[in-house]
GROMACS .gro file of C-alpha atoms in nm:
model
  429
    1UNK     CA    1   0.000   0.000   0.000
    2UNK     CA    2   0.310   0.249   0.056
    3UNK     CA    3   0.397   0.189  -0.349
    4UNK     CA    4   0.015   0.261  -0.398
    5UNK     CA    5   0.037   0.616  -0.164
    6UNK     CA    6   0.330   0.701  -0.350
    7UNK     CA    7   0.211   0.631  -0.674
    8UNK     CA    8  -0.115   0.858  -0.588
    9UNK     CA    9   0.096   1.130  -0.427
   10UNK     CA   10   0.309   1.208  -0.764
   11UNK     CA   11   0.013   1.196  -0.945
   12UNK     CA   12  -0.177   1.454  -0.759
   13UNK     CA   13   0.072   1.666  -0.733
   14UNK     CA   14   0.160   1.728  -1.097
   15UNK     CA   15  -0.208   1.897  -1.112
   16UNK     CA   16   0.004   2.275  -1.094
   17UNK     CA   17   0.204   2.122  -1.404
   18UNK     CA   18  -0.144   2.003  -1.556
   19UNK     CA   19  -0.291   2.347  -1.529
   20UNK     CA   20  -0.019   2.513  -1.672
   21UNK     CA   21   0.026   2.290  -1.941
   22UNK     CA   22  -0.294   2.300  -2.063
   23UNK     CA   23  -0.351   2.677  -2.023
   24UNK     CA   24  -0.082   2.698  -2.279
   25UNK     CA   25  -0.229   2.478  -2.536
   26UNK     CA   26  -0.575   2.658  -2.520
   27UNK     CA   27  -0.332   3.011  -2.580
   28UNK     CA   28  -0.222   2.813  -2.814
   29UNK     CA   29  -0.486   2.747  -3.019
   30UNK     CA   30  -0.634   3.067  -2.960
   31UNK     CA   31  -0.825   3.034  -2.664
   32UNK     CA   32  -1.001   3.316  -2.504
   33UNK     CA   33  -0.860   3.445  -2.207
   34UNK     CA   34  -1.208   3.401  -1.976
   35UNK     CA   35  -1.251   3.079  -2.104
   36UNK     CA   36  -0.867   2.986  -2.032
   37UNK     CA   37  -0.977   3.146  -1.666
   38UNK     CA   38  -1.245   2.957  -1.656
   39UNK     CA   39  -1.022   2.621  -1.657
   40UNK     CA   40  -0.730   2.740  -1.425
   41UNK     CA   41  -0.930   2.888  -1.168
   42UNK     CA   42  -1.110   2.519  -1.159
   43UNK     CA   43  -0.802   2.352  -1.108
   44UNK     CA   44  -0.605   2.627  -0.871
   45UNK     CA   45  -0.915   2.547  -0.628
   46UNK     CA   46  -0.831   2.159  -0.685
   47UNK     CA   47  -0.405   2.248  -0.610
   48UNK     CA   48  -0.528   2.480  -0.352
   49UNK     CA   49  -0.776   2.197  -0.163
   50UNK     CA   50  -0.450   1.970  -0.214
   51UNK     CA   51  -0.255   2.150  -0.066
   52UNK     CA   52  -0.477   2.213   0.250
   53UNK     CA   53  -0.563   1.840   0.304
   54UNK     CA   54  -0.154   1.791   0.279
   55UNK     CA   55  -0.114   2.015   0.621
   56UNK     CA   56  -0.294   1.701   0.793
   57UNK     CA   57  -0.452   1.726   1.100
   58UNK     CA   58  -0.511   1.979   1.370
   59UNK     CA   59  -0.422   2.334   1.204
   60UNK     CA   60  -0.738   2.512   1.244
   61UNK     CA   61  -0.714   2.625   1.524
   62UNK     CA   62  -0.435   2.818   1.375
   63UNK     CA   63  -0.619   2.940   1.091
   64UNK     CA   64  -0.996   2.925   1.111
   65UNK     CA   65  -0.977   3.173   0.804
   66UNK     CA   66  -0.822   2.900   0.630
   67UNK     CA   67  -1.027   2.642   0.771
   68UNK     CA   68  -1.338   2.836   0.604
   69UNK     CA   69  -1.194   2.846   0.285
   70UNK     CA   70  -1.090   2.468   0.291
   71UNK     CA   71  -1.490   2.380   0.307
   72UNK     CA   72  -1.554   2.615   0.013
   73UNK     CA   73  -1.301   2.408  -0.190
   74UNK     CA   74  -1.425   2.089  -0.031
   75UNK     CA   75  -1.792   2.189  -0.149
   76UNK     CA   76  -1.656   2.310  -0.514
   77UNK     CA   77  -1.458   1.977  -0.545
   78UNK     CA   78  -1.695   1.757  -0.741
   79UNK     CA   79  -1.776   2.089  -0.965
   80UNK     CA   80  -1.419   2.162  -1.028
   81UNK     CA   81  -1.325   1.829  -1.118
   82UNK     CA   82  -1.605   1.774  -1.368
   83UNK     CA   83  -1.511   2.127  -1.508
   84UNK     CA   84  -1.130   2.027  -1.570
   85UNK     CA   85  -1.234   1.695  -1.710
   86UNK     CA   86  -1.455   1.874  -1.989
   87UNK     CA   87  -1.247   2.127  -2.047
   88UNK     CA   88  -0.934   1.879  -2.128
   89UNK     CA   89  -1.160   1.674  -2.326
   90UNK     CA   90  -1.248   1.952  -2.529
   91UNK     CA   91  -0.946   2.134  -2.599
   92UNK     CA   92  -0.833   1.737  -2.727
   93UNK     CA   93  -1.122   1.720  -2.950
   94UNK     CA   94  -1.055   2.111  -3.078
   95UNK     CA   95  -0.646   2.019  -3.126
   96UNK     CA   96  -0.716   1.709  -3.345
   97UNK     CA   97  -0.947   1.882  -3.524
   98UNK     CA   98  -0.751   2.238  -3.624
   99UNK     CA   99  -0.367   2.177  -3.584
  100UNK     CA  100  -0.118   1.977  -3.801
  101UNK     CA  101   0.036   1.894  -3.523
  102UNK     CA  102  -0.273   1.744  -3.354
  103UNK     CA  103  -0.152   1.385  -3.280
  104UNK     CA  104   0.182   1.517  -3.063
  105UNK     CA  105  -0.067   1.782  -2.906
  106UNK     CA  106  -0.323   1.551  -2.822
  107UNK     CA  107  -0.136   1.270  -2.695
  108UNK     CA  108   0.011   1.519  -2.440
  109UNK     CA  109  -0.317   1.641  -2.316
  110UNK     CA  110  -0.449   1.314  -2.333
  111UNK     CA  111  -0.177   1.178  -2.069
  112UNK     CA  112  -0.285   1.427  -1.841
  113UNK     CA  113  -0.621   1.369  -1.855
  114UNK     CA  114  -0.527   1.004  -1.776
  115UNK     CA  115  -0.343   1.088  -1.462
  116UNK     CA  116  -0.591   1.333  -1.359
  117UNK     CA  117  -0.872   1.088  -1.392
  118UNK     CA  118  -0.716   0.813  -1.237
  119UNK     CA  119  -0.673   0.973  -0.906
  120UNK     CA  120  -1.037   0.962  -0.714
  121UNK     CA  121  -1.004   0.567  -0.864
  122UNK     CA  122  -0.687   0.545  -0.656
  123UNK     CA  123  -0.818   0.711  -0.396
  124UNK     CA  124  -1.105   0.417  -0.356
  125UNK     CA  125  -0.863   0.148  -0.439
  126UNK     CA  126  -0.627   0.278  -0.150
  127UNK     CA  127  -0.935   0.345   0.065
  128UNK     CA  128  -1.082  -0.003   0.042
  129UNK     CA  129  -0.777  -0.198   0.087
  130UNK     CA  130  -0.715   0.016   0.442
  131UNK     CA  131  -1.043  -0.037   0.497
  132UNK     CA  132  -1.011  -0.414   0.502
  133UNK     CA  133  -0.737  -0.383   0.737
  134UNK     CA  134  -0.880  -0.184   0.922
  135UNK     CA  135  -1.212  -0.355   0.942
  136UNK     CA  136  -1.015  -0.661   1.095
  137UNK     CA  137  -0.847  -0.406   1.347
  138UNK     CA  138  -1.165  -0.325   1.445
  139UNK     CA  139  -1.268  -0.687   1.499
  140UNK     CA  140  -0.879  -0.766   1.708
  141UNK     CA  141  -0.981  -0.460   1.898
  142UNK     CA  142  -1.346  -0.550   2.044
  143UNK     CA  143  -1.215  -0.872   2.113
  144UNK     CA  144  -0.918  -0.761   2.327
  145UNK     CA  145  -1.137  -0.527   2.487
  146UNK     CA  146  -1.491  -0.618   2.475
  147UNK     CA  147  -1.629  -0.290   2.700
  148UNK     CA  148  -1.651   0.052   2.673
  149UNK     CA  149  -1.621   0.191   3.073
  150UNK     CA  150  -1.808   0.487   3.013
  151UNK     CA  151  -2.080   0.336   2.746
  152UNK     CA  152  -2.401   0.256   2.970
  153UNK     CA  153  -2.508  -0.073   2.729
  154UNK     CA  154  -2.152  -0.202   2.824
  155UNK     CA  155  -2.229  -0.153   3.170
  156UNK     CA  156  -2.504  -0.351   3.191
  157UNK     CA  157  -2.411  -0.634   3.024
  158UNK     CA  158  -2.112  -0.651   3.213
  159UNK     CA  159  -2.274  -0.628   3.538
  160UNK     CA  160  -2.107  -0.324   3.600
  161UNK     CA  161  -1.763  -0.487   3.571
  162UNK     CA  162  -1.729  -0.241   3.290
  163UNK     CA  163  -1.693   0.081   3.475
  164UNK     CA  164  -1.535  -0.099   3.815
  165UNK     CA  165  -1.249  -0.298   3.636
  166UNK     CA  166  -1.152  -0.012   3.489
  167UNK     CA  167  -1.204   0.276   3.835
  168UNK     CA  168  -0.975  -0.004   4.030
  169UNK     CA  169  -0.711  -0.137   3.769
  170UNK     CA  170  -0.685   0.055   3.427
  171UNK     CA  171  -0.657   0.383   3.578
  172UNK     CA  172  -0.412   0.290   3.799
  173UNK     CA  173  -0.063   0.463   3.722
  174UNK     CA  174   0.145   0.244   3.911
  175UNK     CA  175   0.170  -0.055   3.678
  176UNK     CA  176   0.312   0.139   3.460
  177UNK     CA  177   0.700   0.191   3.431
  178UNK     CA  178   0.877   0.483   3.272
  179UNK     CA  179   0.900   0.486   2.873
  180UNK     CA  180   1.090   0.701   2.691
  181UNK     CA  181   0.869   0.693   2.351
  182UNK     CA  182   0.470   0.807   2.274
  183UNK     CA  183   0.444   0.472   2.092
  184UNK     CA  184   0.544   0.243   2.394
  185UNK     CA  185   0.265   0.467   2.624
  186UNK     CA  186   0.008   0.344   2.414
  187UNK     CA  187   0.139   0.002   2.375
  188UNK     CA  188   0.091   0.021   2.771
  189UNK     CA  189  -0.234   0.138   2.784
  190UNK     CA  190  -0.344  -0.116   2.536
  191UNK     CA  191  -0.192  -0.437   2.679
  192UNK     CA  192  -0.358  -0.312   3.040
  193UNK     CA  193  -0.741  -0.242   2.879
  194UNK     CA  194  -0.701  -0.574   2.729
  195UNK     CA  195  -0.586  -0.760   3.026
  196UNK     CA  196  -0.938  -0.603   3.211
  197UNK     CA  197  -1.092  -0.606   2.918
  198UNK     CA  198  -1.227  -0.262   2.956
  199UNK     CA  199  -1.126   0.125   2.901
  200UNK     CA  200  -1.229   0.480   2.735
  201UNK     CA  201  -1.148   0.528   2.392
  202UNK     CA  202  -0.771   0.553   2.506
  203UNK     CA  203  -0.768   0.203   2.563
  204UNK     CA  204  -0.942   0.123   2.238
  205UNK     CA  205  -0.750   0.362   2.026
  206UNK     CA  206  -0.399   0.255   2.169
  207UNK     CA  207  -0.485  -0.098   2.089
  208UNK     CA  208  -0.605  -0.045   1.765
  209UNK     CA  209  -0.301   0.174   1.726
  210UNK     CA  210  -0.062  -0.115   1.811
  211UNK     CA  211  -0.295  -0.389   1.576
  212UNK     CA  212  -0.214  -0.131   1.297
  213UNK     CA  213   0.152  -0.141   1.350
  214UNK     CA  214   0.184  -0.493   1.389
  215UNK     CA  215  -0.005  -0.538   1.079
  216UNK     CA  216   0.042  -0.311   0.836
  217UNK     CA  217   0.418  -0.245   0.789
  218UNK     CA  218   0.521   0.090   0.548
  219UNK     CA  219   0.133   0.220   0.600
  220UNK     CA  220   0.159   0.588   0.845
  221UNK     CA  221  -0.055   0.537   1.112
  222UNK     CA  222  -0.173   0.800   1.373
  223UNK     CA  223  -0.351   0.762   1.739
  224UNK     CA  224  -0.524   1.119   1.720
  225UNK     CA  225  -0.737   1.305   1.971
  226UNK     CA  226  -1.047   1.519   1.831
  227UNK     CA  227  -1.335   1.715   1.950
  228UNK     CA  228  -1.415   1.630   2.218
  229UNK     CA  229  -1.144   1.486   2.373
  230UNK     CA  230  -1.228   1.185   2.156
  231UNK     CA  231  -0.943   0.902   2.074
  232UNK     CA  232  -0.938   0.734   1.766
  233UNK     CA  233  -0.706   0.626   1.476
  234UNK     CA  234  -0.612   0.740   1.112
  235UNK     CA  235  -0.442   0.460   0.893
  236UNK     CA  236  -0.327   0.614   0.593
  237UNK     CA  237  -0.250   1.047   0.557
  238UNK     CA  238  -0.478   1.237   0.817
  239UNK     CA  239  -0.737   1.460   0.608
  240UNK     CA  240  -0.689   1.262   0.296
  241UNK     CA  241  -0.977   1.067   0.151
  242UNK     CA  242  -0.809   0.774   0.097
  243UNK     CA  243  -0.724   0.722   0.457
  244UNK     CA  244  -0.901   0.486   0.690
  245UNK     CA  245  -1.099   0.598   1.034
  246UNK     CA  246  -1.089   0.331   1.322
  247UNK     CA  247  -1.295   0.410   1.592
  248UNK     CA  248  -1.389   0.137   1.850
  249UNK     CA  249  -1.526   0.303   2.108
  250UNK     CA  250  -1.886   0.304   1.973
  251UNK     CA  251  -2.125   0.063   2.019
  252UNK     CA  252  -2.151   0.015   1.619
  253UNK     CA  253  -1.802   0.064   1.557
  254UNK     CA  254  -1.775   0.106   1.135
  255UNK     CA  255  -1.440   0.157   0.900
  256UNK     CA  256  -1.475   0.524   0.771
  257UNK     CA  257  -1.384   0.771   0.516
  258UNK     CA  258  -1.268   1.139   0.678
  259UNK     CA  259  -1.606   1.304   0.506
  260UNK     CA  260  -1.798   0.992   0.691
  261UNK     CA  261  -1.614   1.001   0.997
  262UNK     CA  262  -1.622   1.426   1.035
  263UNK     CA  263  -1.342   1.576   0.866
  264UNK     CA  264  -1.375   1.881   1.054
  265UNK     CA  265  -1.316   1.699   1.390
  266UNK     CA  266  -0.995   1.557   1.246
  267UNK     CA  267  -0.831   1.889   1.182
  268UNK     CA  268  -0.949   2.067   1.480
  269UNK     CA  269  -0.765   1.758   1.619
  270UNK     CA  270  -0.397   1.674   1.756
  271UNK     CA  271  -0.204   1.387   1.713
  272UNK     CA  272  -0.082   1.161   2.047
  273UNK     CA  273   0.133   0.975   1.816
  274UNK     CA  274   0.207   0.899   1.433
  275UNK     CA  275   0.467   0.695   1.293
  276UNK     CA  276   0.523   0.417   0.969
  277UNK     CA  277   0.396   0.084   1.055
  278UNK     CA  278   0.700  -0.107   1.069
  279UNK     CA  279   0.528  -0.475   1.208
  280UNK     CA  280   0.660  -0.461   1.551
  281UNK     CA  281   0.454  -0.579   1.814
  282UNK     CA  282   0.468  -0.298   2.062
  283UNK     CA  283   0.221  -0.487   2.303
  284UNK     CA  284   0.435  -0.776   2.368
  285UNK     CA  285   0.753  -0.526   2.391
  286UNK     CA  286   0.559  -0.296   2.640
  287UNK     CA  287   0.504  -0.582   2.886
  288UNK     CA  288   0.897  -0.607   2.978
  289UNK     CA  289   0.739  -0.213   3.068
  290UNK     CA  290   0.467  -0.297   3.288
  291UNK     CA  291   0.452  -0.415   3.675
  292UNK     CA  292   0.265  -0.757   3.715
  293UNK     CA  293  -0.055  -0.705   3.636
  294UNK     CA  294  -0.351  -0.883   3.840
  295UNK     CA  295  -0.567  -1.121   3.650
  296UNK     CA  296  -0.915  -1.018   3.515
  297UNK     CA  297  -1.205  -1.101   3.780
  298UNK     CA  298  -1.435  -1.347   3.634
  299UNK     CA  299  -1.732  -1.226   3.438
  300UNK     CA  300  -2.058  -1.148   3.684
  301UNK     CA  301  -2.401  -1.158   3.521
  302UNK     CA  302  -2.576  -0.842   3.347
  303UNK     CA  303  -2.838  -0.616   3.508
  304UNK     CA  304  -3.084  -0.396   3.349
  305UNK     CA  305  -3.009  -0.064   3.191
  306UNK     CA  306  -3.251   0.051   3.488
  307UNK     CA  307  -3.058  -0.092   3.705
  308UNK     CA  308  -2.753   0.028   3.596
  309UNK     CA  309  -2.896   0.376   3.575
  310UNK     CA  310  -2.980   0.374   3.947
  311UNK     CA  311  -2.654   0.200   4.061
  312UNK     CA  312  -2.499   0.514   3.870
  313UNK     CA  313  -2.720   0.783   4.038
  314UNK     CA  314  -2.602   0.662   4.329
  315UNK     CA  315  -2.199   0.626   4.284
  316UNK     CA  316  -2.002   0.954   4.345
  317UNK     CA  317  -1.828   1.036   4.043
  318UNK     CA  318  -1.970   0.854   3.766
  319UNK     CA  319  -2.242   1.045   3.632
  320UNK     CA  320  -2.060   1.277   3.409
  321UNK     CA  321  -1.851   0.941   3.315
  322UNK     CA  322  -2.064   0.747   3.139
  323UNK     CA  323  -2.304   0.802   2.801
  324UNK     CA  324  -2.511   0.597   2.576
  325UNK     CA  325  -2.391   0.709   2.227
  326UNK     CA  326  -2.445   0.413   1.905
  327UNK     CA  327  -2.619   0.556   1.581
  328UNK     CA  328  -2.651   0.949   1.565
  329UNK     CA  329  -2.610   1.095   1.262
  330UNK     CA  330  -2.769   0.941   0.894
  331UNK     CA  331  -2.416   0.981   0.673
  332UNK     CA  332  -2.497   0.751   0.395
  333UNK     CA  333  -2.114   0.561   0.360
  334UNK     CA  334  -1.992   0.620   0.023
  335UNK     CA  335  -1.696   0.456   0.026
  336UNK     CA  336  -1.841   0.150   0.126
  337UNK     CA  337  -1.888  -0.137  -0.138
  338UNK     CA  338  -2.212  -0.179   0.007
  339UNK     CA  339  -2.388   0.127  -0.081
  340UNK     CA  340  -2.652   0.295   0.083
  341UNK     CA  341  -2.531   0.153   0.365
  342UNK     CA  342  -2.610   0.416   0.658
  343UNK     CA  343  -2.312   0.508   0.976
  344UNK     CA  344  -2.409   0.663   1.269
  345UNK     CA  345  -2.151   0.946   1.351
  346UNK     CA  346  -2.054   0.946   1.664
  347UNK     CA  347  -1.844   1.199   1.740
  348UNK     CA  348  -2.066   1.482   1.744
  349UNK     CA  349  -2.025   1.721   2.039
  350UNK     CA  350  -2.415   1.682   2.114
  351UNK     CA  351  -2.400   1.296   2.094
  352UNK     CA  352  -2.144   1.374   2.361
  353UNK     CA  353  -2.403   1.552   2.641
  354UNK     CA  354  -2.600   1.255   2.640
  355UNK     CA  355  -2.462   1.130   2.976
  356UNK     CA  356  -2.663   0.986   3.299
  357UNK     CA  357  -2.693   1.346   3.411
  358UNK     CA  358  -2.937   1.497   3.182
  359UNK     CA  359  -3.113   1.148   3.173
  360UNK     CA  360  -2.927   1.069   2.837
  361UNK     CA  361  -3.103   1.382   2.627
  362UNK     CA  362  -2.901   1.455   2.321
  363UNK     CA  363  -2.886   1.822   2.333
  364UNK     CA  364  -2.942   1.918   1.988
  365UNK     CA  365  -2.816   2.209   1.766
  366UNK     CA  366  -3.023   2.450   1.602
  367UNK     CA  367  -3.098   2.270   1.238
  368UNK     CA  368  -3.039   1.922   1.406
  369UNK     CA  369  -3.302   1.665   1.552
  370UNK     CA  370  -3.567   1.808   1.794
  371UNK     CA  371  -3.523   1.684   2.145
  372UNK     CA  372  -3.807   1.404   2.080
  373UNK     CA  373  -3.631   1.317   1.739
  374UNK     CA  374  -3.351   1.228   1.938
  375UNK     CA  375  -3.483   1.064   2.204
  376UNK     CA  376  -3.637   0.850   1.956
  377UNK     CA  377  -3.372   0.754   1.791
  378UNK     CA  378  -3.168   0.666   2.121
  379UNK     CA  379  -3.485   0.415   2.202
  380UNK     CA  380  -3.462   0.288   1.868
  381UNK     CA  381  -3.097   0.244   1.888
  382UNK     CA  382  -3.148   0.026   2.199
  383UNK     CA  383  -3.396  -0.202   2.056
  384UNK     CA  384  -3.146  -0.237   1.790
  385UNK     CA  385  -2.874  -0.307   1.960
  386UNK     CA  386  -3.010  -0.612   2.165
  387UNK     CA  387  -2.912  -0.915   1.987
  388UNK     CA  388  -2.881  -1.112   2.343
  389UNK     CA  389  -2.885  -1.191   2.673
  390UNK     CA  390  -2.942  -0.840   2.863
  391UNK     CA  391  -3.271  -0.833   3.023
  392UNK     CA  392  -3.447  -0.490   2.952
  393UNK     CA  393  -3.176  -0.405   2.714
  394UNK     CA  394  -3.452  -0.241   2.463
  395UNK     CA  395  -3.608  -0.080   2.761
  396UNK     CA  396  -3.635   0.300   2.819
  397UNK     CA  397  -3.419   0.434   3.039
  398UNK     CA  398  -3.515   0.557   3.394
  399UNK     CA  399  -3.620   0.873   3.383
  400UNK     CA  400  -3.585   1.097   3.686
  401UNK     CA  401  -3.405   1.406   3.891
  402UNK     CA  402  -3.049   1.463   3.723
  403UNK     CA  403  -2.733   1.352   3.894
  404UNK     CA  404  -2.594   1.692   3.860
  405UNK     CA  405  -2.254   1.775   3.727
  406UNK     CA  406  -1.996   1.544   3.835
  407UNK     CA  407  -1.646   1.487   3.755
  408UNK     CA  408  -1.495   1.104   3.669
  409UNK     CA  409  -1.224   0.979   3.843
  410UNK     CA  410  -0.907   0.799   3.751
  411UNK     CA  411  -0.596   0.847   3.515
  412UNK     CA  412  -0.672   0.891   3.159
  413UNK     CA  413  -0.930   1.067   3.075
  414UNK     CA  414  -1.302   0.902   2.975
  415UNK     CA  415  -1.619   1.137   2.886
  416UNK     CA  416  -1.710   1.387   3.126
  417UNK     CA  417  -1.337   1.375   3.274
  418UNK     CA  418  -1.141   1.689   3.308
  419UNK     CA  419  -0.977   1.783   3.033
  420UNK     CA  420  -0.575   1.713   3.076
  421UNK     CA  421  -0.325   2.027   3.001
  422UNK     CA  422  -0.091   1.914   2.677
  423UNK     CA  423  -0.112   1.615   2.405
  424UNK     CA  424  -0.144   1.250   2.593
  425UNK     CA  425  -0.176   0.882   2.503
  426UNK     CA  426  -0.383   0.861   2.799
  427UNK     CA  427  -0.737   1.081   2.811
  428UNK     CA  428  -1.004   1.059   2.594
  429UNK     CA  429  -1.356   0.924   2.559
   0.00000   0.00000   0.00000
């Protein structure tokens, strides 16, 4: 897949050369200026939007000037491409039909209509085969750490284990010996949540961090951090569309394109830590890093999600902690093979207030779902996401007082924790 990046890299960036090239053939053969405009104005937006999804992720903040004009060109994109496709195919047709030298001339223009055609095909090549990868990521991930602490589903069906396993043993600093590199922090992080089986999205973003490493040597991979303090990873360039989004942390975790995922989160963003694959296995080097680590407890039945609501209300410090968050957006997936196929978003910053405090309302945005929309589709998303064994799983949730603000507890982070000064492996969702 590196070959393939590089391959796509070189391509898209002779579009300047393209430009220019064919600007002079229209002068050429007598072109008029606005028309000629016309073209390169097209295809300056398409160099400029090239250029901006090249700075990666996190600038922004920065430049939110720039950040305005990068969804202009991201809206213009389909428009501008079309218009530098017909454009290129008609100054070929115009060339073989008025110039001796037509068959030189053509087969010029003709090679850089190629190469710029080619490139959203490479894209979705590059895309898919990430995608694959990162689909079985996804699957290494839930396996090695089947709960979410702070997702109330999870901590029902683990009988609370969930949220407990993680308060008493993956926040716990003390396991952990000094490191001297980003990478081996989140190799810790992951071997612990997988040893409890449990952890925020630092736990499931390290490990999915160190799955991609292992896995997919000469591919740059990045654990990132995004509105609001959300972890997840990027396999492939951050910002570019044929990257891969992992995100295991939701209840419906799905493979994503940047525009699927939220590209706007991803550049308002910061990186914990990138770096090429190179097929190590940083778990099994970071436990000559760890303390011994207890075993897991054994698994205790599931309660209801009214029970686990009221065991909440009544723990110190958890209310803030813990959300319900599966399907809440209606992206349709258009990089996916199977199309149509809907993803629920789930990074949005009002998916994010749902929490036991405000009796799991999504807290919509003006233009977004009413209250009761949302509501709705939280219910719906619980009868949907019942396939076995918790009683009252697809039953609404207690309704009641709220908990009031609280803060959660523990090392790294979770939803609802205070956010941590400075870039680290361990915070996040």
């Amino acid at each position: 897949m590196d070959v393939m990046q590089r391959r796509l890299d070189a391509d898209r960036d002779t579009l300047p050369a393209t430009r220019d090239y064919v600007a002079q053939q229209q002068r050429n053969l007598g072109y008029d200026e606005s028309q000629i405009a016309l073209f390169t104005d097209a295809a300056g937006r398409l160099v400029e939007l090239n250029e901006y999804r090249g700075r990666g992720i996190g600038w922004t903040e920065q430049d939110p000037a720039g950040n305005e004009r990068f969804k202009q060109l991201r809206a213009y994109e389909q428009q501008d491409r079309a218009a530098v496709v017909s454009t290129l195919s008609g100054v070929i047709a115009y060339a073989e039909s008025t110039r001796p030298d037509a068959p030189a001339a053509a087969s010029g223009l003709r090679d850089h209509l190629a190469r710029f055609e080619s490139i959203p095909g490479q894209q979705d090549e590059l895309h898919q085969a990430r995608r694959e990868y990162g689909e079985q990521i996804t699957r290494s991930t839930v396996d090695a750490i089947p709960y979410r602490s702070n997702q109330i589903v999870d901590y029902a069906r683990s009988g609370g284990q969930s949220y407990d396993l993680y308060a008493e043993y993956v926040t716990d600093d003390d396991y952990m010996l000094p490191v001297e590199s980003e990478e081996m922090e989140a190799a810790q992080s992951a071997v612990i949540g997988a040893r409890f089986g449990t952890g925020t999205c630092n736990e499931h973003s390290a490990y999915a961090f160190t799955e991609a490493m292992r896995t997919m040597p000469g591919t740059h991979v990045t654990m990132a951090n995004v509105p609001g303090e959300h972890g997840m990873v990027i396999i492939g360039p951050p910002n570019r569309p044929e990257s891969a989004h992992v995100d295991t942390w939701p209840l419906n975790p799905t493979v994503t394109s940047p525009e699927t995922y939220g590209i706007d989160n991803i550049q308002e963003g910061f990186a914990v830590v990138e770096a090429v694959a190179d097929g190590r296995d940083l778990r099994a080097e970071a436990q000559h890093h760890l303390e011994p680590l207890p075993e897991r407890p054994a698994p205790i039945p599931p309660i209801t999600l009214q029970e686990a609501a009221a065991r909440m209300r009544a723990m110190d410090g958890i209310a803030e902690l813990t959300h319900f968050i599966t399907r809440t957006t209606d992206h349709g997936d258009s990089n996916s093979r199977e199309q149509g196929r809907q993803y629920g978003l789930t990074l949005s910053r009002e998916a994010f207030t749902a929490t036991l405090a405000n009796d799991f309302h999504i807290q919509s945005p003006p233009g977004s779902l009413s209250p009761a929309a949302s509501q709705q589709r939280i219910a719906s998303a619980i009868a949907a996401y019942s396939p076995s064994g918790v009683p009252g799983r697809d039953a609404t949730y207690v309704q009641g007082s709220s908990a009031g603000p609280q803060h959660g507890r523990g090392r790294g982070g979770g939803v609802g924790s205070p956010p941590q000064p400075g870039p680290s492996g361990r915070r996040g969702r």
